[in-house]
Amino acid sequence: MTDATKPAPRTDLIICPNCDAVFSLARPGHGEKAVCSRCETVLITPRRNAGLQIIALSLSIVILISTAAVFPFLSVDAIGIKNSVSILETALVFSDGPLAVLSLTTAALILFIPLLRVMLCLYVIVPLVRDRAPAPYSADAFRVAEALRPWSMAEVFAIGCAVALIKVSALVHVTFGPAFWLFSVLVMLVVVQENIICRWSVWNALSRPRRS
Ligand SMILES: [Zn+2]
C-alpha cells in the first residue's frame, strides 16, 4: 500500500494499551488524568515541568546505579571473619564458571537494563524538553525502553535481598554497606520516574513536527 492510499492516522482517538478499549481523545489539563473507564489504566497524565523532573530523576538514577554497583552492598561477619562485597563483584565472581550465564543475566536485570532504559529515556526526552527536533531514532529508542520495562528488576532484587538477609541474619552478623542505601533510594526513584512519564505525551511530542 502506498502513502497516498494509506488512511491518515486517527489523532482524535486513544486506545487503552491494557484492554484495547477505544475512546475519543480529550486532553486533560495539567495535574489531571485521563483514565480508562473499563480497566482504570492511566492513559494520559500531563504534568507541568514533567520533562525537567524526568531528566533530573534520570540523571540521579544513572549516578545511583553507577555508585551502587561498585560500593560495598553488605558486610558479613561470621566467627570473626569479616567480608564485604559489591553487587558488581558478586556478579563477576561466577562469571567464568558454569553459573556465568546466570550471574551475567542477574547483573543485566538489576543494573544494566535499568541503566540502559534511563539512558534511552534521556536520549528521547532531552531534545523534546529543549523544544528541539527529536534525536535520530527517538521513536525506536523509546519503543526499546518501553519493551525493556518488564525486564528492569531493581525492585525485585531489593525484595529478594530483604528476604535473603532476614534468613541469613540468624546465622551471621550482617551490616548494610553504602550501596544498600543507595539502592534503596534508587528503587524509589525508579518508581517515581515511571509514574511521572506520560507515555502518550512522549509519543505525541515525537510525532509532532518541530523546528530543528
Ligand atoms: Zn483499559
PDB file of C-alpha atoms and ligand atoms in Angstrom:
ATOM      1  CA  MET A   1       0.000   0.000   0.000  1.00  0.00           C
ATOM      2  CA  THR A   2       1.416   3.413  -0.936  1.00  0.00           C
ATOM      3  CA  ASP A   3       1.335   6.509   1.268  1.00  0.00           C
ATOM      4  CA  ALA A   4      -1.325   8.053  -0.958  1.00  0.00           C
ATOM      5  CA  THR A   5      -3.789   5.207  -0.289  1.00  0.00           C
ATOM      6  CA  LYS A   6      -2.898   4.774   3.383  1.00  0.00           C
ATOM      7  CA  PRO A   7      -5.588   6.175   5.706  1.00  0.00           C
ATOM      8  CA  ALA A   8      -4.358   9.086   7.819  1.00  0.00           C
ATOM      9  CA  PRO A   9      -3.740   8.134  11.485  1.00  0.00           C
ATOM     10  CA  ARG A  10      -6.700   8.985  13.738  1.00  0.00           C
ATOM     11  CA  THR A  11      -5.364  11.589  16.123  1.00  0.00           C
ATOM     12  CA  ASP A  12      -8.802  12.070  17.696  1.00  0.00           C
ATOM     13  CA  LEU A  13      -8.851   8.575  19.233  1.00  0.00           C
ATOM     14  CA  ILE A  14      -6.896   6.905  22.024  1.00  0.00           C
ATOM     15  CA  ILE A  15      -6.653   3.163  22.692  1.00  0.00           C
ATOM     16  CA  CYS A  16      -6.148   1.745  26.162  1.00  0.00           C
ATOM     17  CA  PRO A  17      -2.854  -0.248  25.993  1.00  0.00           C
ATOM     18  CA  ASN A  18      -4.176  -2.640  28.639  1.00  0.00           C
ATOM     19  CA  CYS A  19      -7.695  -3.593  27.459  1.00  0.00           C
ATOM     20  CA  ASP A  20      -7.827  -2.167  23.890  1.00  0.00           C
ATOM     21  CA  ALA A  21     -10.901  -0.024  24.618  1.00  0.00           C
ATOM     22  CA  VAL A  22     -11.104   2.934  22.205  1.00  0.00           C
ATOM     23  CA  PHE A  23     -12.017   6.419  23.422  1.00  0.00           C
ATOM     24  CA  SER A  24     -12.334   9.761  21.688  1.00  0.00           C
ATOM     25  CA  LEU A  25      -9.370  11.837  22.779  1.00  0.00           C
ATOM     26  CA  ALA A  26      -9.974  14.537  25.397  1.00  0.00           C
ATOM     27  CA  ARG A  27      -6.762  16.087  26.667  1.00  0.00           C
ATOM     28  CA  PRO A  28      -6.768  16.534  30.451  1.00  0.00           C
ATOM     29  CA  GLY A  29      -5.339  19.728  31.946  1.00  0.00           C
ATOM     30  CA  HIS A  30      -2.048  19.817  33.869  1.00  0.00           C
ATOM     31  CA  GLY A  31      -2.332  17.787  37.056  1.00  0.00           C
ATOM     32  CA  GLU A  32      -5.412  15.898  35.768  1.00  0.00           C
ATOM     33  CA  LYS A  33      -5.516  12.352  34.426  1.00  0.00           C
ATOM     34  CA  ALA A  34      -7.343  10.545  31.637  1.00  0.00           C
ATOM     35  CA  VAL A  35      -8.166   7.059  32.930  1.00  0.00           C
ATOM     36  CA  CYS A  36      -9.635   4.079  31.039  1.00  0.00           C
ATOM     37  CA  SER A  37     -13.230   3.696  32.249  1.00  0.00           C
ATOM     38  CA  ARG A  38     -13.075  -0.071  31.750  1.00  0.00           C
ATOM     39  CA  CYS A  39      -9.790  -1.098  33.420  1.00  0.00           C
ATOM     40  CA  GLU A  40      -8.670   2.147  35.134  1.00  0.00           C
ATOM     41  CA  THR A  41      -5.308   2.211  33.322  1.00  0.00           C
ATOM     42  CA  VAL A  42      -3.927   5.767  33.296  1.00  0.00           C
ATOM     43  CA  LEU A  43      -3.939   6.868  29.644  1.00  0.00           C
ATOM     44  CA  ILE A  44      -2.743  10.470  29.806  1.00  0.00           C
ATOM     45  CA  THR A  45      -1.225  12.227  32.780  1.00  0.00           C
ATOM     46  CA  PRO A  46       0.310  15.535  31.755  1.00  0.00           C
ATOM     47  CA  ARG A  47       2.238  17.455  34.432  1.00  0.00           C
ATOM     48  CA  ARG A  48       3.792  20.859  34.413  1.00  0.00           C
ATOM     49  CA  ASN A  49       7.611  20.668  34.147  1.00  0.00           C
ATOM     50  CA  ALA A  50       7.404  16.844  33.897  1.00  0.00           C
ATOM     51  CA  GLY A  51      10.235  16.836  31.325  1.00  0.00           C
ATOM     52  CA  LEU A  52      12.683  18.587  33.650  1.00  0.00           C
ATOM     53  CA  GLN A  53      11.631  16.364  36.559  1.00  0.00           C
ATOM     54  CA  ILE A  54      12.164  13.239  34.432  1.00  0.00           C
ATOM     55  CA  ILE A  55      15.633  14.465  33.355  1.00  0.00           C
ATOM     56  CA  ALA A  56      16.617  15.252  36.966  1.00  0.00           C
ATOM     57  CA  LEU A  57      15.347  11.852  38.169  1.00  0.00           C
ATOM     58  CA  SER A  58      17.026  10.029  35.265  1.00  0.00           C
ATOM     59  CA  LEU A  59      20.406  11.662  35.972  1.00  0.00           C
ATOM     60  CA  SER A  60      20.038  10.787  39.667  1.00  0.00           C
ATOM     61  CA  ILE A  61      19.235   7.174  38.723  1.00  0.00           C
ATOM     62  CA  VAL A  62      22.337   6.977  36.456  1.00  0.00           C
ATOM     63  CA  ILE A  63      24.563   8.238  39.311  1.00  0.00           C
ATOM     64  CA  LEU A  64      22.909   5.928  41.874  1.00  0.00           C
ATOM     65  CA  ILE A  65      23.183   2.814  39.661  1.00  0.00           C
ATOM     66  CA  SER A  66      26.872   3.540  38.904  1.00  0.00           C
ATOM     67  CA  THR A  67      27.778   4.073  42.561  1.00  0.00           C
ATOM     68  CA  ALA A  68      25.518   1.315  43.951  1.00  0.00           C
ATOM     69  CA  ALA A  69      27.250  -1.178  41.616  1.00  0.00           C
ATOM     70  CA  VAL A  70      30.774  -0.603  42.967  1.00  0.00           C
ATOM     71  CA  PHE A  71      30.355   0.369  46.652  1.00  0.00           C
ATOM     72  CA  PRO A  72      30.064  -2.444  49.242  1.00  0.00           C
ATOM     73  CA  PHE A  73      26.478  -3.693  49.338  1.00  0.00           C
ATOM     74  CA  LEU A  74      26.757  -5.520  52.637  1.00  0.00           C
ATOM     75  CA  SER A  75      29.321  -6.872  55.069  1.00  0.00           C
ATOM     76  CA  VAL A  76      29.060 -10.309  56.615  1.00  0.00           C
ATOM     77  CA  ASP A  77      30.742 -11.074  59.931  1.00  0.00           C
ATOM     78  CA  ALA A  78      30.944 -14.776  60.876  1.00  0.00           C
ATOM     79  CA  ILE A  79      33.220 -16.224  63.609  1.00  0.00           C
ATOM     80  CA  GLY A  80      35.387 -13.092  63.468  1.00  0.00           C
ATOM     81  CA  ILE A  81      35.936 -13.185  59.684  1.00  0.00           C
ATOM     82  CA  LYS A  82      34.545 -10.089  58.013  1.00  0.00           C
ATOM     83  CA  ASN A  83      33.858  -9.809  54.298  1.00  0.00           C
ATOM     84  CA  SER A  84      32.170  -7.042  52.309  1.00  0.00           C
ATOM     85  CA  VAL A  85      31.073  -7.290  48.703  1.00  0.00           C
ATOM     86  CA  SER A  86      29.612  -5.044  45.986  1.00  0.00           C
ATOM     87  CA  ILE A  87      26.848  -6.015  43.539  1.00  0.00           C
ATOM     88  CA  LEU A  88      29.272  -5.980  40.587  1.00  0.00           C
ATOM     89  CA  GLU A  89      31.815  -8.165  42.434  1.00  0.00           C
ATOM     90  CA  THR A  90      29.053 -10.645  43.295  1.00  0.00           C
ATOM     91  CA  ALA A  91      28.015 -10.871  39.649  1.00  0.00           C
ATOM     92  CA  LEU A  92      31.613 -11.257  38.453  1.00  0.00           C
ATOM     93  CA  VAL A  93      32.532 -13.972  40.990  1.00  0.00           C
ATOM     94  CA  PHE A  94      30.628 -16.541  38.911  1.00  0.00           C
ATOM     95  CA  SER A  95      31.433 -15.006  35.526  1.00  0.00           C
ATOM     96  CA  ASP A  96      33.862 -17.739  34.380  1.00  0.00           C
ATOM     97  CA  GLY A  97      32.184 -20.802  35.901  1.00  0.00           C
ATOM     98  CA  PRO A  98      29.075 -22.772  34.943  1.00  0.00           C
ATOM     99  CA  LEU A  99      26.960 -20.055  36.568  1.00  0.00           C
ATOM    100  CA  ALA A 100      28.308 -17.379  34.192  1.00  0.00           C
ATOM    101  CA  VAL A 101      25.047 -17.039  32.261  1.00  0.00           C
ATOM    102  CA  LEU A 102      23.032 -16.775  35.474  1.00  0.00           C
ATOM    103  CA  SER A 103      25.345 -14.193  37.067  1.00  0.00           C
ATOM    104  CA  LEU A 104      25.560 -12.049  33.928  1.00  0.00           C
ATOM    105  CA  THR A 105      21.775 -12.214  33.472  1.00  0.00           C
ATOM    106  CA  THR A 106      21.306 -11.144  37.097  1.00  0.00           C
ATOM    107  CA  ALA A 107      23.716  -8.209  36.647  1.00  0.00           C
ATOM    108  CA  ALA A 108      21.874  -7.225  33.454  1.00  0.00           C
ATOM    109  CA  LEU A 109      18.435  -7.373  35.082  1.00  0.00           C
ATOM    110  CA  ILE A 110      19.339  -5.371  38.168  1.00  0.00           C
ATOM    111  CA  LEU A 111      21.940  -2.915  36.805  1.00  0.00           C
ATOM    112  CA  PHE A 112      22.446  -2.725  33.050  1.00  0.00           C
ATOM    113  CA  ILE A 113      18.827  -2.845  31.841  1.00  0.00           C
ATOM    114  CA  PRO A 114      17.623  -0.145  34.295  1.00  0.00           C
ATOM    115  CA  LEU A 115      20.685   1.928  33.270  1.00  0.00           C
ATOM    116  CA  LEU A 116      20.016   1.398  29.551  1.00  0.00           C
ATOM    117  CA  ARG A 117      16.325   2.347  29.977  1.00  0.00           C
ATOM    118  CA  VAL A 118      17.220   5.570  31.762  1.00  0.00           C
ATOM    119  CA  MET A 119      19.832   6.476  29.105  1.00  0.00           C
ATOM    120  CA  LEU A 120      17.303   5.830  26.307  1.00  0.00           C
ATOM    121  CA  CYS A 121      14.760   7.929  28.170  1.00  0.00           C
ATOM    122  CA  LEU A 122      17.228  10.822  28.465  1.00  0.00           C
ATOM    123  CA  TYR A 123      18.106  10.470  24.770  1.00  0.00           C
ATOM    124  CA  VAL A 124      14.422  10.789  23.827  1.00  0.00           C
ATOM    125  CA  ILE A 125      13.279  13.403  26.323  1.00  0.00           C
ATOM    126  CA  VAL A 126      16.165  15.930  26.444  1.00  0.00           C
ATOM    127  CA  PRO A 127      15.586  17.266  22.864  1.00  0.00           C
ATOM    128  CA  LEU A 128      11.810  17.387  23.479  1.00  0.00           C
ATOM    129  CA  VAL A 129      12.246  19.408  26.685  1.00  0.00           C
ATOM    130  CA  ARG A 130      14.579  21.803  24.836  1.00  0.00           C
ATOM    131  CA  ASP A 131      11.861  22.146  22.162  1.00  0.00           C
ATOM    132  CA  ARG A 132      14.206  20.750  19.507  1.00  0.00           C
ATOM    133  CA  ALA A 133      13.555  18.157  16.822  1.00  0.00           C
ATOM    134  CA  PRO A 134      13.653  14.598  18.250  1.00  0.00           C
ATOM    135  CA  ALA A 135      17.079  12.914  18.132  1.00  0.00           C
ATOM    136  CA  PRO A 136      17.516  10.339  15.336  1.00  0.00           C
ATOM    137  CA  TYR A 137      15.725   7.027  16.026  1.00  0.00           C
ATOM    138  CA  SER A 138      13.996   8.531  19.099  1.00  0.00           C
ATOM    139  CA  ALA A 139      10.815   6.539  18.448  1.00  0.00           C
ATOM    140  CA  ASP A 140      12.831   3.281  18.247  1.00  0.00           C
ATOM    141  CA  ALA A 141      14.771   4.224  21.399  1.00  0.00           C
ATOM    142  CA  PHE A 142      11.543   4.898  23.342  1.00  0.00           C
ATOM    143  CA  ARG A 143       9.991   1.672  21.990  1.00  0.00           C
ATOM    144  CA  VAL A 144      13.031  -0.330  23.217  1.00  0.00           C
ATOM    145  CA  ALA A 145      12.922   1.431  26.612  1.00  0.00           C
ATOM    146  CA  GLU A 146       9.236   0.505  26.946  1.00  0.00           C
ATOM    147  CA  ALA A 147       9.830  -3.092  25.799  1.00  0.00           C
ATOM    148  CA  LEU A 148      12.568  -3.479  28.428  1.00  0.00           C
ATOM    149  CA  ARG A 149      10.305  -2.264  31.240  1.00  0.00           C
ATOM    150  CA  PRO A 150       9.276  -5.761  32.455  1.00  0.00           C
ATOM    151  CA  TRP A 151      12.973  -6.785  32.449  1.00  0.00           C
ATOM    152  CA  SER A 152      14.120  -3.950  34.687  1.00  0.00           C
ATOM    153  CA  MET A 153      14.143  -5.727  38.038  1.00  0.00           C
ATOM    154  CA  ALA A 154      15.926  -3.478  40.526  1.00  0.00           C
ATOM    155  CA  GLU A 155      12.942  -3.579  42.874  1.00  0.00           C
ATOM    156  CA  VAL A 156      12.592  -7.376  42.578  1.00  0.00           C
ATOM    157  CA  PHE A 157      16.277  -7.629  43.562  1.00  0.00           C
ATOM    158  CA  ALA A 158      15.683  -5.339  46.567  1.00  0.00           C
ATOM    159  CA  ILE A 159      12.791  -7.524  47.808  1.00  0.00           C
ATOM    160  CA  GLY A 160      14.823 -10.712  47.179  1.00  0.00           C
ATOM    161  CA  CYS A 161      17.727  -9.263  49.180  1.00  0.00           C
ATOM    162  CA  ALA A 162      15.460  -8.332  52.076  1.00  0.00           C
ATOM    163  CA  VAL A 163      14.077 -11.898  52.260  1.00  0.00           C
ATOM    164  CA  ALA A 164      17.575 -13.451  51.979  1.00  0.00           C
ATOM    165  CA  LEU A 165      19.006 -11.124  54.629  1.00  0.00           C
ATOM    166  CA  ILE A 166      16.281 -11.995  57.138  1.00  0.00           C
ATOM    167  CA  LYS A 167      17.170 -15.700  56.694  1.00  0.00           C
ATOM    168  CA  VAL A 168      20.964 -15.166  56.822  1.00  0.00           C
ATOM    169  CA  SER A 169      20.945 -12.720  59.759  1.00  0.00           C
ATOM    170  CA  ALA A 170      20.122 -15.589  62.134  1.00  0.00           C
ATOM    171  CA  LEU A 171      23.436 -17.288  61.221  1.00  0.00           C
ATOM    172  CA  VAL A 172      25.888 -14.397  60.708  1.00  0.00           C
ATOM    173  CA  HIS A 173      26.121 -10.728  61.591  1.00  0.00           C
ATOM    174  CA  VAL A 174      25.119  -8.695  58.534  1.00  0.00           C
ATOM    175  CA  THR A 175      25.868  -4.969  58.118  1.00  0.00           C
ATOM    176  CA  PHE A 176      24.468  -2.895  55.273  1.00  0.00           C
ATOM    177  CA  GLY A 177      27.038  -1.045  53.155  1.00  0.00           C
ATOM    178  CA  PRO A 178      26.533   2.336  51.432  1.00  0.00           C
ATOM    179  CA  ALA A 179      25.381   0.608  48.213  1.00  0.00           C
ATOM    180  CA  PHE A 180      22.402  -0.896  50.065  1.00  0.00           C
ATOM    181  CA  TRP A 181      21.097   2.571  50.984  1.00  0.00           C
ATOM    182  CA  LEU A 182      21.919   3.933  47.509  1.00  0.00           C
ATOM    183  CA  PHE A 183      19.986   1.027  46.032  1.00  0.00           C
ATOM    184  CA  SER A 184      17.016   1.654  48.325  1.00  0.00           C
ATOM    185  CA  VAL A 185      16.814   5.275  47.139  1.00  0.00           C
ATOM    186  CA  LEU A 186      17.333   4.105  43.543  1.00  0.00           C
ATOM    187  CA  VAL A 187      14.333   1.739  43.690  1.00  0.00           C
ATOM    188  CA  MET A 188      12.100   4.572  44.922  1.00  0.00           C
ATOM    189  CA  LEU A 189      13.345   6.997  42.267  1.00  0.00           C
ATOM    190  CA  VAL A 190      12.709   4.418  39.510  1.00  0.00           C
ATOM    191  CA  VAL A 191       9.094   4.068  40.697  1.00  0.00           C
ATOM    192  CA  VAL A 192       8.624   7.874  40.842  1.00  0.00           C
ATOM    193  CA  GLN A 193      10.176   8.329  37.377  1.00  0.00           C
ATOM    194  CA  GLU A 194       7.934   5.586  35.940  1.00  0.00           C
ATOM    195  CA  ASN A 195       4.883   7.369  37.303  1.00  0.00           C
ATOM    196  CA  ILE A 196       5.851  10.830  36.076  1.00  0.00           C
ATOM    197  CA  ILE A 197       6.457   9.798  32.445  1.00  0.00           C
ATOM    198  CA  CYS A 198       3.275  10.308  30.416  1.00  0.00           C
ATOM    199  CA  ARG A 199       3.803   7.905  27.544  1.00  0.00           C
ATOM    200  CA  TRP A 200       1.050   9.422  25.440  1.00  0.00           C
ATOM    201  CA  SER A 201       2.675  12.872  25.767  1.00  0.00           C
ATOM    202  CA  VAL A 202       6.061  11.478  24.676  1.00  0.00           C
ATOM    203  CA  TRP A 203       4.603   9.695  21.632  1.00  0.00           C
ATOM    204  CA  ASN A 204       2.552  12.765  20.788  1.00  0.00           C
ATOM    205  CA  ALA A 205       5.646  15.005  21.007  1.00  0.00           C
ATOM    206  CA  LEU A 206       7.684  12.563  18.873  1.00  0.00           C
ATOM    207  CA  SER A 207       5.059  12.559  16.132  1.00  0.00           C
ATOM    208  CA  ARG A 208       4.646  16.342  16.104  1.00  0.00           C
ATOM    209  CA  PRO A 209       6.697  18.283  13.532  1.00  0.00           C
ATOM    210  CA  ARG A 210       9.143  20.703  15.184  1.00  0.00           C
ATOM    211  CA  ARG A 211      11.749  23.246  14.269  1.00  0.00           C
ATOM    212  CA  SER A 212      15.291  21.823  14.370  1.00  0.00           C
TER     213      SER A 212
HETATM  214 ZN    ZN B   1      -8.452  -0.161  29.671  1.00  0.00          ZN
END
